[in-house]
mmCIF file of C-alpha atoms in Angstrom:
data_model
loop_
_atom_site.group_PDB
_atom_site.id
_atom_site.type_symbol
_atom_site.label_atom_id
_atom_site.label_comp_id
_atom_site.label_asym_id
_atom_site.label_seq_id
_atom_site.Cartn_x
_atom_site.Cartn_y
_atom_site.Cartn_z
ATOM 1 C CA UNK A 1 28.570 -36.288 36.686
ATOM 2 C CA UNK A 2 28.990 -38.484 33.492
ATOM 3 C CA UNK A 3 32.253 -40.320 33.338
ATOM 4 C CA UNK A 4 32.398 -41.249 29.118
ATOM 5 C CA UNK A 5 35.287 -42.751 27.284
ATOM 6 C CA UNK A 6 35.630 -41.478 23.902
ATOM 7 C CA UNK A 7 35.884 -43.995 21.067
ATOM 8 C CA UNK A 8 37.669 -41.299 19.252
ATOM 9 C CA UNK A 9 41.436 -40.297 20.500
ATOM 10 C CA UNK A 10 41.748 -36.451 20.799
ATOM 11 C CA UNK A 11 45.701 -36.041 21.333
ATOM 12 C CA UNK A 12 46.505 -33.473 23.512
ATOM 13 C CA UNK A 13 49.266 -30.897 21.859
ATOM 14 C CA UNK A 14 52.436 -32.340 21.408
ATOM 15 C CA UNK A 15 55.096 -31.908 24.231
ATOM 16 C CA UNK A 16 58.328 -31.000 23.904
ATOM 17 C CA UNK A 17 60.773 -33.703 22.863
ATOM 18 C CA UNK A 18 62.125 -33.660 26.224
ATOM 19 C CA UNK A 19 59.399 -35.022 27.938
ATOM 20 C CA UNK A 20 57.529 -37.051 24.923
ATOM 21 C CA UNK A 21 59.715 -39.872 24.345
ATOM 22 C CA UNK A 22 62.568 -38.571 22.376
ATOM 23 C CA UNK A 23 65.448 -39.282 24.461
ATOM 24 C CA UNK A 24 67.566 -41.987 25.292
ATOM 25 C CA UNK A 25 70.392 -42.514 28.267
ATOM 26 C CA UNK A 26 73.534 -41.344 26.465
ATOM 27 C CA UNK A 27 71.713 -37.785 25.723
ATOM 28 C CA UNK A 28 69.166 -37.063 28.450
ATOM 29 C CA UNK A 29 70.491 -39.423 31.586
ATOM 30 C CA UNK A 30 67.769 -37.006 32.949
ATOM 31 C CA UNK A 31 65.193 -38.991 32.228
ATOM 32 C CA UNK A 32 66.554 -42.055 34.134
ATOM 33 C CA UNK A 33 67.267 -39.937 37.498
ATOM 34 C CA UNK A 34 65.016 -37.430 37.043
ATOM 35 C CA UNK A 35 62.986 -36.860 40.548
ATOM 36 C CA UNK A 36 64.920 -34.113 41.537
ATOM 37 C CA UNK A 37 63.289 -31.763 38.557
ATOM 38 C CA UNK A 38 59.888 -31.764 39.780
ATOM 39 C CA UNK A 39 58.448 -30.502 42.995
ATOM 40 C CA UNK A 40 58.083 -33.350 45.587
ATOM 41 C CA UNK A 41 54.718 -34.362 45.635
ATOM 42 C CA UNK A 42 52.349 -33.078 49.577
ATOM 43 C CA UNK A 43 50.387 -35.734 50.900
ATOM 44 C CA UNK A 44 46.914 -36.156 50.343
ATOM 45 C CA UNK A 45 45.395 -34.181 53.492
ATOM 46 C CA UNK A 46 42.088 -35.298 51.819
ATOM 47 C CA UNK A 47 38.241 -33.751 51.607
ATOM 48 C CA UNK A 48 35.215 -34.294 53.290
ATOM 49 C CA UNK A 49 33.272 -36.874 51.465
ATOM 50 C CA UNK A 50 31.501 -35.421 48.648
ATOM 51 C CA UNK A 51 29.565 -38.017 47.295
ATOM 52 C CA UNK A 52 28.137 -36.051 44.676
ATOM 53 C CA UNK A 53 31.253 -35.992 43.031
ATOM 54 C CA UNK A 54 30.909 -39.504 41.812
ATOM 55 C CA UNK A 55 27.492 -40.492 42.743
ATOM 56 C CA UNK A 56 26.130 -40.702 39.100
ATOM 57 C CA UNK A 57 29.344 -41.176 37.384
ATOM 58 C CA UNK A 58 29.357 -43.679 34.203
ATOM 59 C CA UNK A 59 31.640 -45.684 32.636
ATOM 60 C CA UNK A 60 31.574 -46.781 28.630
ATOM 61 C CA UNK A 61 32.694 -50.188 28.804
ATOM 62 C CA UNK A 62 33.390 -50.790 25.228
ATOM 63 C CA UNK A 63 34.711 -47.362 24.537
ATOM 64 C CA UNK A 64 37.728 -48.000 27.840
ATOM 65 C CA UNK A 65 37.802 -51.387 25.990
ATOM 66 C CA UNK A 66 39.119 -50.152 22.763
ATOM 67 C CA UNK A 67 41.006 -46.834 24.236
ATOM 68 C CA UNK A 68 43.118 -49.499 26.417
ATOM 69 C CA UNK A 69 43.573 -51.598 23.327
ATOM 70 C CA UNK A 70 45.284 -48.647 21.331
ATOM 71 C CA UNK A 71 47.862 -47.756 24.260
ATOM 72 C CA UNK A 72 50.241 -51.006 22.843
ATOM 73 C CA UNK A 73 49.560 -50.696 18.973
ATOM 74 C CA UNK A 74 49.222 -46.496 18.585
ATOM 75 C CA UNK A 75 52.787 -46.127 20.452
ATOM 76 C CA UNK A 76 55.820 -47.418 20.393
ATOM 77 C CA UNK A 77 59.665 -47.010 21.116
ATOM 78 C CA UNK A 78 62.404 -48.837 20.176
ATOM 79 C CA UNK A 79 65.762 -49.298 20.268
ATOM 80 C CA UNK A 80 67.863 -46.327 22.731
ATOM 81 C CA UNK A 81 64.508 -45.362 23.817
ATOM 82 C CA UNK A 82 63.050 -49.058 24.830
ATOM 83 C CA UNK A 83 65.531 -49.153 26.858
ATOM 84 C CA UNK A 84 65.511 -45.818 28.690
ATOM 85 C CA UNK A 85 61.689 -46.368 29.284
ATOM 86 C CA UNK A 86 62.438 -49.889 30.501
ATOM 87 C CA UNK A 87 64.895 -48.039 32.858
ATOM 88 C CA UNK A 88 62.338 -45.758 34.200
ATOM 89 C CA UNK A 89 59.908 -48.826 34.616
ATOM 90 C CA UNK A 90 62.764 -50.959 36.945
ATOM 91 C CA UNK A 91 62.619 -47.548 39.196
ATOM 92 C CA UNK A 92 59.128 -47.317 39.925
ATOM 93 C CA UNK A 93 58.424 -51.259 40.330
ATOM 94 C CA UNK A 94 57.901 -52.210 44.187
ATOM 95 C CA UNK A 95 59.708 -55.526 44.154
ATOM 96 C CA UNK A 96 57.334 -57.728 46.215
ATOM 97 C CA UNK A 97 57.369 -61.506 48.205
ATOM 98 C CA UNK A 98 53.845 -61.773 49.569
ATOM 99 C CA UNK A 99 54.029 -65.613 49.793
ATOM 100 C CA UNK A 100 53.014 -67.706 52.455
ATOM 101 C CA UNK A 101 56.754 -69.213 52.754
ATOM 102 C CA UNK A 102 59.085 -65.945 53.534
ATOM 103 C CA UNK A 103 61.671 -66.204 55.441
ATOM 104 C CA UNK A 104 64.177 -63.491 56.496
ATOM 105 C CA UNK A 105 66.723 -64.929 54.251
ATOM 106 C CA UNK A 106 64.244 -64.841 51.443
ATOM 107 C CA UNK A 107 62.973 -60.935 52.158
ATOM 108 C CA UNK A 108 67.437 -60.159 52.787
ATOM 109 C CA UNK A 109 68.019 -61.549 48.614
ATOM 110 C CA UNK A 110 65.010 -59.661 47.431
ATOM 111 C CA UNK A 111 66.499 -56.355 49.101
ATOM 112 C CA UNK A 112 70.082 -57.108 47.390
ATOM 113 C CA UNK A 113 68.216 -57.414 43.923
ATOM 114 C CA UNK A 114 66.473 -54.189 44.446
ATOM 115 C CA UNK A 115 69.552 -52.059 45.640
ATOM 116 C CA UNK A 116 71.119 -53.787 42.685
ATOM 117 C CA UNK A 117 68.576 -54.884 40.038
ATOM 118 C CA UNK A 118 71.206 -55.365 37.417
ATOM 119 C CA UNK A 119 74.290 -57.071 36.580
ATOM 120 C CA UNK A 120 77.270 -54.658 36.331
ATOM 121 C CA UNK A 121 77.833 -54.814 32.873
ATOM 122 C CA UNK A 122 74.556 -54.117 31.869
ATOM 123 C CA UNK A 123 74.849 -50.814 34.123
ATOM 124 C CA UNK A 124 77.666 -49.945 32.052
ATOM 125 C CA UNK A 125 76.767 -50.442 28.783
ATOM 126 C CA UNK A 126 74.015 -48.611 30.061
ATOM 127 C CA UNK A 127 75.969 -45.403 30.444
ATOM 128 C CA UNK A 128 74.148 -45.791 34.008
ATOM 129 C CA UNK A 129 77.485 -47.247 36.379
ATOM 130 C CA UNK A 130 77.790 -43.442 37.918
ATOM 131 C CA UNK A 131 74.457 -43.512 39.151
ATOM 132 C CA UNK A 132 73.142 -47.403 39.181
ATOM 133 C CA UNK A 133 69.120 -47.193 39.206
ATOM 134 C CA UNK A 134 66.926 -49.088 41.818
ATOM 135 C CA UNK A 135 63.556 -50.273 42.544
ATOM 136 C CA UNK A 136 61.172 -48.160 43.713
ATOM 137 C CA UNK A 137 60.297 -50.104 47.124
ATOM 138 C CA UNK A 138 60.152 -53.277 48.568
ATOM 139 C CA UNK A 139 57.075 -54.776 49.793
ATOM 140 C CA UNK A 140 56.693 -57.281 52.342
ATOM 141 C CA UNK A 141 54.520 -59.045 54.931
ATOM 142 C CA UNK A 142 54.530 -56.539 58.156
ATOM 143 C CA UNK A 143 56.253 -59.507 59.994
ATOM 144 C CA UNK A 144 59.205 -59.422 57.119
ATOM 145 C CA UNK A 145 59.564 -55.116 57.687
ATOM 146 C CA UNK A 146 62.620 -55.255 60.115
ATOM 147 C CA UNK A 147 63.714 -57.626 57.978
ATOM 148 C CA UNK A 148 64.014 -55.283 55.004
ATOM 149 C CA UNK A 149 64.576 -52.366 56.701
ATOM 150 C CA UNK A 150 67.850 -53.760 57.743
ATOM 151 C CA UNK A 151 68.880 -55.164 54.521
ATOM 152 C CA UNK A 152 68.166 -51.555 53.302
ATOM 153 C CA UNK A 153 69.352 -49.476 55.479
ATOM 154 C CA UNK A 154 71.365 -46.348 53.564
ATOM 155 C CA UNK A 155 70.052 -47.713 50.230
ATOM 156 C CA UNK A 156 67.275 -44.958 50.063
ATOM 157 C CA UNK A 157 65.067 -47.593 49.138
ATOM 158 C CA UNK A 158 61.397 -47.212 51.021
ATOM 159 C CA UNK A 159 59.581 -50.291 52.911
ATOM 160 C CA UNK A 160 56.304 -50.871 52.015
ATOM 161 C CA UNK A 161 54.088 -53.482 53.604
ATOM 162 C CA UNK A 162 50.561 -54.500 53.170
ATOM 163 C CA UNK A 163 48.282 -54.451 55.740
ATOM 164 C CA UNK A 164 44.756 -54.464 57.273
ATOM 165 C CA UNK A 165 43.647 -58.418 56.976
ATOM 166 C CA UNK A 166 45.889 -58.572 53.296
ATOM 167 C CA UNK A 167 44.661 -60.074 51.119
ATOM 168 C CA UNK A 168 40.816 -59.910 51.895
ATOM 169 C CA UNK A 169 40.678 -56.975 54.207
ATOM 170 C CA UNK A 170 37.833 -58.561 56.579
ATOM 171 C CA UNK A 171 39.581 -58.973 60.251
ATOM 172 C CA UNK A 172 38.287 -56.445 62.370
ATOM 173 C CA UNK A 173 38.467 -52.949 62.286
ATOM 174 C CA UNK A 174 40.725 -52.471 65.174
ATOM 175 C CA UNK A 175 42.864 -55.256 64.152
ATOM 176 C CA UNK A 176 43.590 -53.898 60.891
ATOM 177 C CA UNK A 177 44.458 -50.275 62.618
ATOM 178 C CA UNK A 178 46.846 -52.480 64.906
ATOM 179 C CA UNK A 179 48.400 -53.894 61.915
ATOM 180 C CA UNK A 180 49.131 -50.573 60.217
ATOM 181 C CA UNK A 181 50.798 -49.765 63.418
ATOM 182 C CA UNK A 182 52.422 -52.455 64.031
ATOM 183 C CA UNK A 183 54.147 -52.302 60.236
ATOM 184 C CA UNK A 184 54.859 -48.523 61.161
ATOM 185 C CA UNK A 185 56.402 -49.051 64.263
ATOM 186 C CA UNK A 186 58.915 -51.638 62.631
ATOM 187 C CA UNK A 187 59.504 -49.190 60.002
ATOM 188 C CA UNK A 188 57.633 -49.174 57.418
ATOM 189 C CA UNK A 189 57.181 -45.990 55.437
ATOM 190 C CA UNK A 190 54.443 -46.700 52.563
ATOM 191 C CA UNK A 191 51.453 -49.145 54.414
ATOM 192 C CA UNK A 192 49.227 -50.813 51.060
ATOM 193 C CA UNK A 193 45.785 -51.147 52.903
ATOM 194 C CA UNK A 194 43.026 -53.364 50.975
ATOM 195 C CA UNK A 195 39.402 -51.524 51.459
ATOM 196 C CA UNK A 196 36.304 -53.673 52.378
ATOM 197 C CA UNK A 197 34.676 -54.793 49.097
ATOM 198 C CA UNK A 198 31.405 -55.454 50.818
ATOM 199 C CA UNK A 199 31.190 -51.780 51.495
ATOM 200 C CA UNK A 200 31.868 -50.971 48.146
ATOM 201 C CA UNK A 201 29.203 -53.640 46.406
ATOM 202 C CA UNK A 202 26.906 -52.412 48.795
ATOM 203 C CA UNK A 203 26.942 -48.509 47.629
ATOM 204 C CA UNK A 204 28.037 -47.749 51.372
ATOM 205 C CA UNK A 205 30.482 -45.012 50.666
ATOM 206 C CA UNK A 206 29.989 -43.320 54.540
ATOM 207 C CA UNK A 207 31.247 -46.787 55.997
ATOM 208 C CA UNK A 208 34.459 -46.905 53.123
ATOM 209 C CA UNK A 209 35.140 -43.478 53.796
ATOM 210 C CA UNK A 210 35.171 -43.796 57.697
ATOM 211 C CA UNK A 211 37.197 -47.000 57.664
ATOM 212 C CA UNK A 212 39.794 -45.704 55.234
ATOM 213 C CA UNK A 213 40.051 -42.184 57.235
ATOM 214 C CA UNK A 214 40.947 -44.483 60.065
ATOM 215 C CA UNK A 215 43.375 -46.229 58.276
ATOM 216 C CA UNK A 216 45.440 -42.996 57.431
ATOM 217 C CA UNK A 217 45.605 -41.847 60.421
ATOM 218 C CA UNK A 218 47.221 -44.888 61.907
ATOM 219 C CA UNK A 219 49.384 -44.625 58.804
ATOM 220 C CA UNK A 220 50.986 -41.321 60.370
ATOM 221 C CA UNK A 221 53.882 -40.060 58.672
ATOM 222 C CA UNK A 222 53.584 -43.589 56.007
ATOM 223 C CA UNK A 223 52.158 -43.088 52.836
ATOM 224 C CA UNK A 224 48.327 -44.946 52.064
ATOM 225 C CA UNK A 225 48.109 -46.891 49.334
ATOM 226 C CA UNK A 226 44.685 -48.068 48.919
ATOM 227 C CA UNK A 227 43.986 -51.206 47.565
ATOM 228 C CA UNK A 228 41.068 -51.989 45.378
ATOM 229 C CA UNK A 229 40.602 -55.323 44.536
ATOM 230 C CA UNK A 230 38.999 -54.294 41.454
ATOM 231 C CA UNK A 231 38.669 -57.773 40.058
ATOM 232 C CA UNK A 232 36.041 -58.148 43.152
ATOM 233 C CA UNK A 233 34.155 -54.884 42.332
ATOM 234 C CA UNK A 234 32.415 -56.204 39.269
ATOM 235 C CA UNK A 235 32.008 -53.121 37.492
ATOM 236 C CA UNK A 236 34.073 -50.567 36.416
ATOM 237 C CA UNK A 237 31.720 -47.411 38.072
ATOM 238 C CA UNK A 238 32.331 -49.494 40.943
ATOM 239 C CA UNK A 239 35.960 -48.917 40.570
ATOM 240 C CA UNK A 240 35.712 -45.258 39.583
ATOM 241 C CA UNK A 241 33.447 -44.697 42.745
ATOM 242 C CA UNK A 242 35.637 -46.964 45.330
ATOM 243 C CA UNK A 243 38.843 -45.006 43.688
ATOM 244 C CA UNK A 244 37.245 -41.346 43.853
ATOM 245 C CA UNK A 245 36.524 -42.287 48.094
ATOM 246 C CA UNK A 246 39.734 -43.380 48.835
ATOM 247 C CA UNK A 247 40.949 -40.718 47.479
ATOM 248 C CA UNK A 248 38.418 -38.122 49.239
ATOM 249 C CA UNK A 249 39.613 -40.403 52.756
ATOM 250 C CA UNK A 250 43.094 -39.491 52.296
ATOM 251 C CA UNK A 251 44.986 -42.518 50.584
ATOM 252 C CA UNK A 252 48.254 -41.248 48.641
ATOM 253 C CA UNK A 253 47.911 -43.743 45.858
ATOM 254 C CA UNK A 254 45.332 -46.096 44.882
ATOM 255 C CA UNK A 255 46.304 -49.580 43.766
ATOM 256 C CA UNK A 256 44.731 -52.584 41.412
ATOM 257 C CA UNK A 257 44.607 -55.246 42.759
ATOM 258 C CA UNK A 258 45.976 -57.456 45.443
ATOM 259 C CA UNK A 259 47.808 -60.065 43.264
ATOM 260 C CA UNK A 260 45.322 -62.649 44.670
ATOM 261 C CA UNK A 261 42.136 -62.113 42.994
ATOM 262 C CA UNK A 262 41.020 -63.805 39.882
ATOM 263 C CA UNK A 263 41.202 -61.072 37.671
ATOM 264 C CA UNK A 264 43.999 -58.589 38.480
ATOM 265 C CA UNK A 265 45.409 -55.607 36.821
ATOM 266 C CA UNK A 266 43.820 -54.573 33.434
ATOM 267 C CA UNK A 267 44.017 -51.683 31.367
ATOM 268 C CA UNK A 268 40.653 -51.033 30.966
ATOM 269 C CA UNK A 269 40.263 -50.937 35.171
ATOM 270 C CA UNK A 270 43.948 -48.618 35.536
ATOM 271 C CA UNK A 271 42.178 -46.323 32.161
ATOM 272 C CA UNK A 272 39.105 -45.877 34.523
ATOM 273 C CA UNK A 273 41.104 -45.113 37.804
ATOM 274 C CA UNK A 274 43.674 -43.073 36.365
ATOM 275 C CA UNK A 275 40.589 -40.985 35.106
ATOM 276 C CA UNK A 276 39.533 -41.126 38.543
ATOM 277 C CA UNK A 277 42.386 -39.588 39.669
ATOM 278 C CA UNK A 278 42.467 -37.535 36.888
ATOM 279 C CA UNK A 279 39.215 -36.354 37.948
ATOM 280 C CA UNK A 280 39.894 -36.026 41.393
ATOM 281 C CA UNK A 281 43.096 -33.957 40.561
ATOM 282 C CA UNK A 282 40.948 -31.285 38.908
ATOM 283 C CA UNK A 283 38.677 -30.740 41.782
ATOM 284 C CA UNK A 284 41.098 -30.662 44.586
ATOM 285 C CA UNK A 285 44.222 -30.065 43.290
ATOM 286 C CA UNK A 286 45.921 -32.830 45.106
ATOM 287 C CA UNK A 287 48.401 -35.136 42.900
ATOM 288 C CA UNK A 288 47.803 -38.931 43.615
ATOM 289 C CA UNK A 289 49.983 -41.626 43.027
ATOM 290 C CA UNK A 290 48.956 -45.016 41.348
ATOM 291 C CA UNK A 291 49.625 -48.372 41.251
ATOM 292 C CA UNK A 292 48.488 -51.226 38.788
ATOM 293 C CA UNK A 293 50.122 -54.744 40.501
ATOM 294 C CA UNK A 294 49.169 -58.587 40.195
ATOM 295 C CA UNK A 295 49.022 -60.117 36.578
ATOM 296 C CA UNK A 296 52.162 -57.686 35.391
ATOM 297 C CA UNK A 297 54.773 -59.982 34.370
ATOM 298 C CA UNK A 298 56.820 -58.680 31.121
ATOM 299 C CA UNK A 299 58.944 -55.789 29.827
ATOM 300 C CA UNK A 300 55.469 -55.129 27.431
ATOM 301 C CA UNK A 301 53.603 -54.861 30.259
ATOM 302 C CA UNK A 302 55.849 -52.065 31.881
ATOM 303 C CA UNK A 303 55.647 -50.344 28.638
ATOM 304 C CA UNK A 304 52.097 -50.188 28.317
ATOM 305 C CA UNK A 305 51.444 -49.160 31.358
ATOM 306 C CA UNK A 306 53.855 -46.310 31.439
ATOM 307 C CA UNK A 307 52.083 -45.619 28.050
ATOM 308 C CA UNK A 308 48.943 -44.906 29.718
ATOM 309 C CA UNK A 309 50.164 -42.931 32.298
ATOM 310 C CA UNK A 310 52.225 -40.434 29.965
ATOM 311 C CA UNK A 311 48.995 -40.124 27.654
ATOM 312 C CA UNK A 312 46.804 -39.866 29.936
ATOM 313 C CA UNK A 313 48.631 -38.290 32.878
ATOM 314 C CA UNK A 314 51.699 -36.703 31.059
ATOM 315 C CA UNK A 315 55.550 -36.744 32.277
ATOM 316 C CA UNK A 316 55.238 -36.374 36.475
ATOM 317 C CA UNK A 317 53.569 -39.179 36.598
ATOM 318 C CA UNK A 318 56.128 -41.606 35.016
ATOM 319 C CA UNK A 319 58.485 -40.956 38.572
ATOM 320 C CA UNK A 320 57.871 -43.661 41.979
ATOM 321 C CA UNK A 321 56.926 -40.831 43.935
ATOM 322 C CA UNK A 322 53.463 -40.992 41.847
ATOM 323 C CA UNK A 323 53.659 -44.174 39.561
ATOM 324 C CA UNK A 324 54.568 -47.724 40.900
ATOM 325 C CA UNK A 325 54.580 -51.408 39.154
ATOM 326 C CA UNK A 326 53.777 -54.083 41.931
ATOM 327 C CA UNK A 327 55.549 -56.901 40.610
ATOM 328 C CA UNK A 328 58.298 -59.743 41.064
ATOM 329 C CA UNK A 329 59.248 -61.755 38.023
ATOM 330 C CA UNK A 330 58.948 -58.537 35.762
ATOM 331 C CA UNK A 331 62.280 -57.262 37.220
ATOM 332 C CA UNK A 332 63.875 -60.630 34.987
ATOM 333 C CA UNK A 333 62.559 -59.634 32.182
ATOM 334 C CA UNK A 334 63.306 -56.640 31.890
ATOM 335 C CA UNK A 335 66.858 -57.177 32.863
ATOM 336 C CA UNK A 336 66.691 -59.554 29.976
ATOM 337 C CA UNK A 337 65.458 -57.047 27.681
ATOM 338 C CA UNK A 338 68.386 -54.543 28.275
ATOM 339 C CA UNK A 339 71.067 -57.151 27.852
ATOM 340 C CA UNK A 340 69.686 -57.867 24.739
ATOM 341 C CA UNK A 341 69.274 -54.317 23.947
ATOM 342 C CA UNK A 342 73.430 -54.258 24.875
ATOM 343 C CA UNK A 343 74.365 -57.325 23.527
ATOM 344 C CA UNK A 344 71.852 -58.189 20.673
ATOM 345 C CA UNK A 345 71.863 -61.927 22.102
ATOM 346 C CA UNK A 346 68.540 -62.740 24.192
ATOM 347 C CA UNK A 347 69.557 -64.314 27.538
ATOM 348 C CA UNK A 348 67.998 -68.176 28.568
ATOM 349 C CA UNK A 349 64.707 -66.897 31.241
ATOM 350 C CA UNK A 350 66.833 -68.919 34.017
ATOM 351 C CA UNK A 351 69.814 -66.798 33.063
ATOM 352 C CA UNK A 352 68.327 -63.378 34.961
ATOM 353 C CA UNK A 353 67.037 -65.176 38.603
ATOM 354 C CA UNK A 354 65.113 -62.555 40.749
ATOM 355 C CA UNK A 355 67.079 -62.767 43.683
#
């Protein structure tokens, strides 16, 4: 099976206005709270693992390379519309503090920024102050969870915690399961596991599979989110390949990068998974989730990446029950952005403090 970028764009057929970027908040406040429109996504029971699916899939480096360069420059929006994307990006970002410092007080002022990301008069110049938007989830250390399920509680807003040996994944097996546990049992309902990279350097998919399949079902009833590391993978058919197992083992979104490795979210790498998932869509029928984090710092970033997900998955997956943005200092920005958008005055960076 031959995974090839073209280096020429075929568009699909234009979508109705509705769901191609003509709106804005004042005429389609749809688009800004608009889970409730689309069928709630099943989990991921997963397959048995077919490695023939991927097994001699290949990746054109140069050809990603220049179809991830277009997603900034071939499409923009501006004005009205800016903003009501940037809305839609501050609802599917997972507002994280994975630092070696967190305190309880800390994790308590992240949760108050995410139940209330912006100011009040930005919400209502906004149109938005009937129905304020939020982040999509906080995520944490497990030992921060109760933490941040307290400061949450009747917000709506999910827990998510990383787990499994974060950020290198190589603690033992059972002490990674214990961790997932752990995290559940202090309430925790989305667990972000990091796979073994050794496995996947080493072509030993039976091993990634097994460990992974473990993983969700110590999970439970929290969703998997499987992370990559794709900066350590080398390759990007090592990425498709690690992303199409994870997927076979059950994970409910696959995710980037940790935030720690040297090279973190790219285009080109979320291009090749999102094709993975694309891919993996078509043969099972199953709708997974993804996640770029680590490296995504601006409102342009959150733009381009929803970019990529409209083209290349198309309107569903531009809601946090399939597409999240791990980041922290993004949230600034793009508060920035919108009072600018409001106000035509650009705020001083120190002006818009994360929490």
């Amino acid at each position: 099976r031959s995974l090839v970028f073209p280096t020429k764009i075929v568009l699909r057929p234009k979508p109705p206005a509705h769901d191609s970027g003509a709106f804005n908040m004042k005429h389609d406040p749809a688009f800004t709270a608009s889970a409730a429109r689309f069928a709630p996504v099943m989990r991921n029971p997963g397959t048995p693992l077919h490695v023939e699916w991927f097994d001699h899939a290949e990746v054109n480096l140069s050809a990603a390379e220049r179809r991830a360069a277009t997603l900034g420059t071939r499409r923009t929006v501006k004005k009205d519309y800016q903003a009501a994307w940037l809305v839609k990006a501050l609802q599917c970002i997972d507002l994280t503090t994975l630092a070696g410092d967190d305190t309880p007080g800390r994790v308590h002022r992240l949760c108050a920024k995410a139940m209330r990301p912006l100011r009040e008069d930005i919400v209502a110049g906004l149109g938005l102050a009937d129905a304020p938007p939020m982040v999509g989830a906080v995520c944490v250390y497990p030992t921060m969870v109760a933490p941040a399920v307290k400061a949450l509680r009747g917000s709506g807003i999910p827990v998510a915690s990383v787990a499994t040996g974060f950020p290198s994944g190589l603690t033992p097996l059972p002490q990674r399961l214990a961790e997932i546990r752990y995290a559940v049992d202090q309430g925790a309902e989305e667990i972000d596991i990091v796979i073994s990279r050794a496995q996947a350097l080493n072509q030993d998919w039976k091993a990634l599979y097994d460990e992974v399949c473990a993983m969700r079902e110590a999970c439970g009833a929290a969703h998997l989110k499987a992370i990559l590391a794709t900066g350590d993978l080398k390759t990007l058919r090592n990425v498709y390949k690690a992303s199409m197992v994870t997927m076979q083992a059950g994970a409910d979104f696959i995710k980037t990068s940790t935030g720690k490795e040297d090279v973190n979210a790219t285009l080109p790498v979320s291009l090749t998974m999102v094709r993975a998932l694309r891919d993996f869509g078509e043969l099972t029928g199953h709708q997974i989730g993804f996640k770029p984090a680590g490296g995504l710092r601006t409102a342009k970033d959150a733009l381009a990446w929803l970019i990529l997900m409209n083209e290349e998955l198309g309107r569903r997956w531009l809601e946090p029950d399939l597409f999240r943005i791990g980041a922290s200092s993004m949230l600034a920005d793009i508060e920035r952005q919108l009072e600018h958008f409001i106000t035509g005055r650009y705020a001083a960076f120190n002006h818009h403090a994360l929490a």
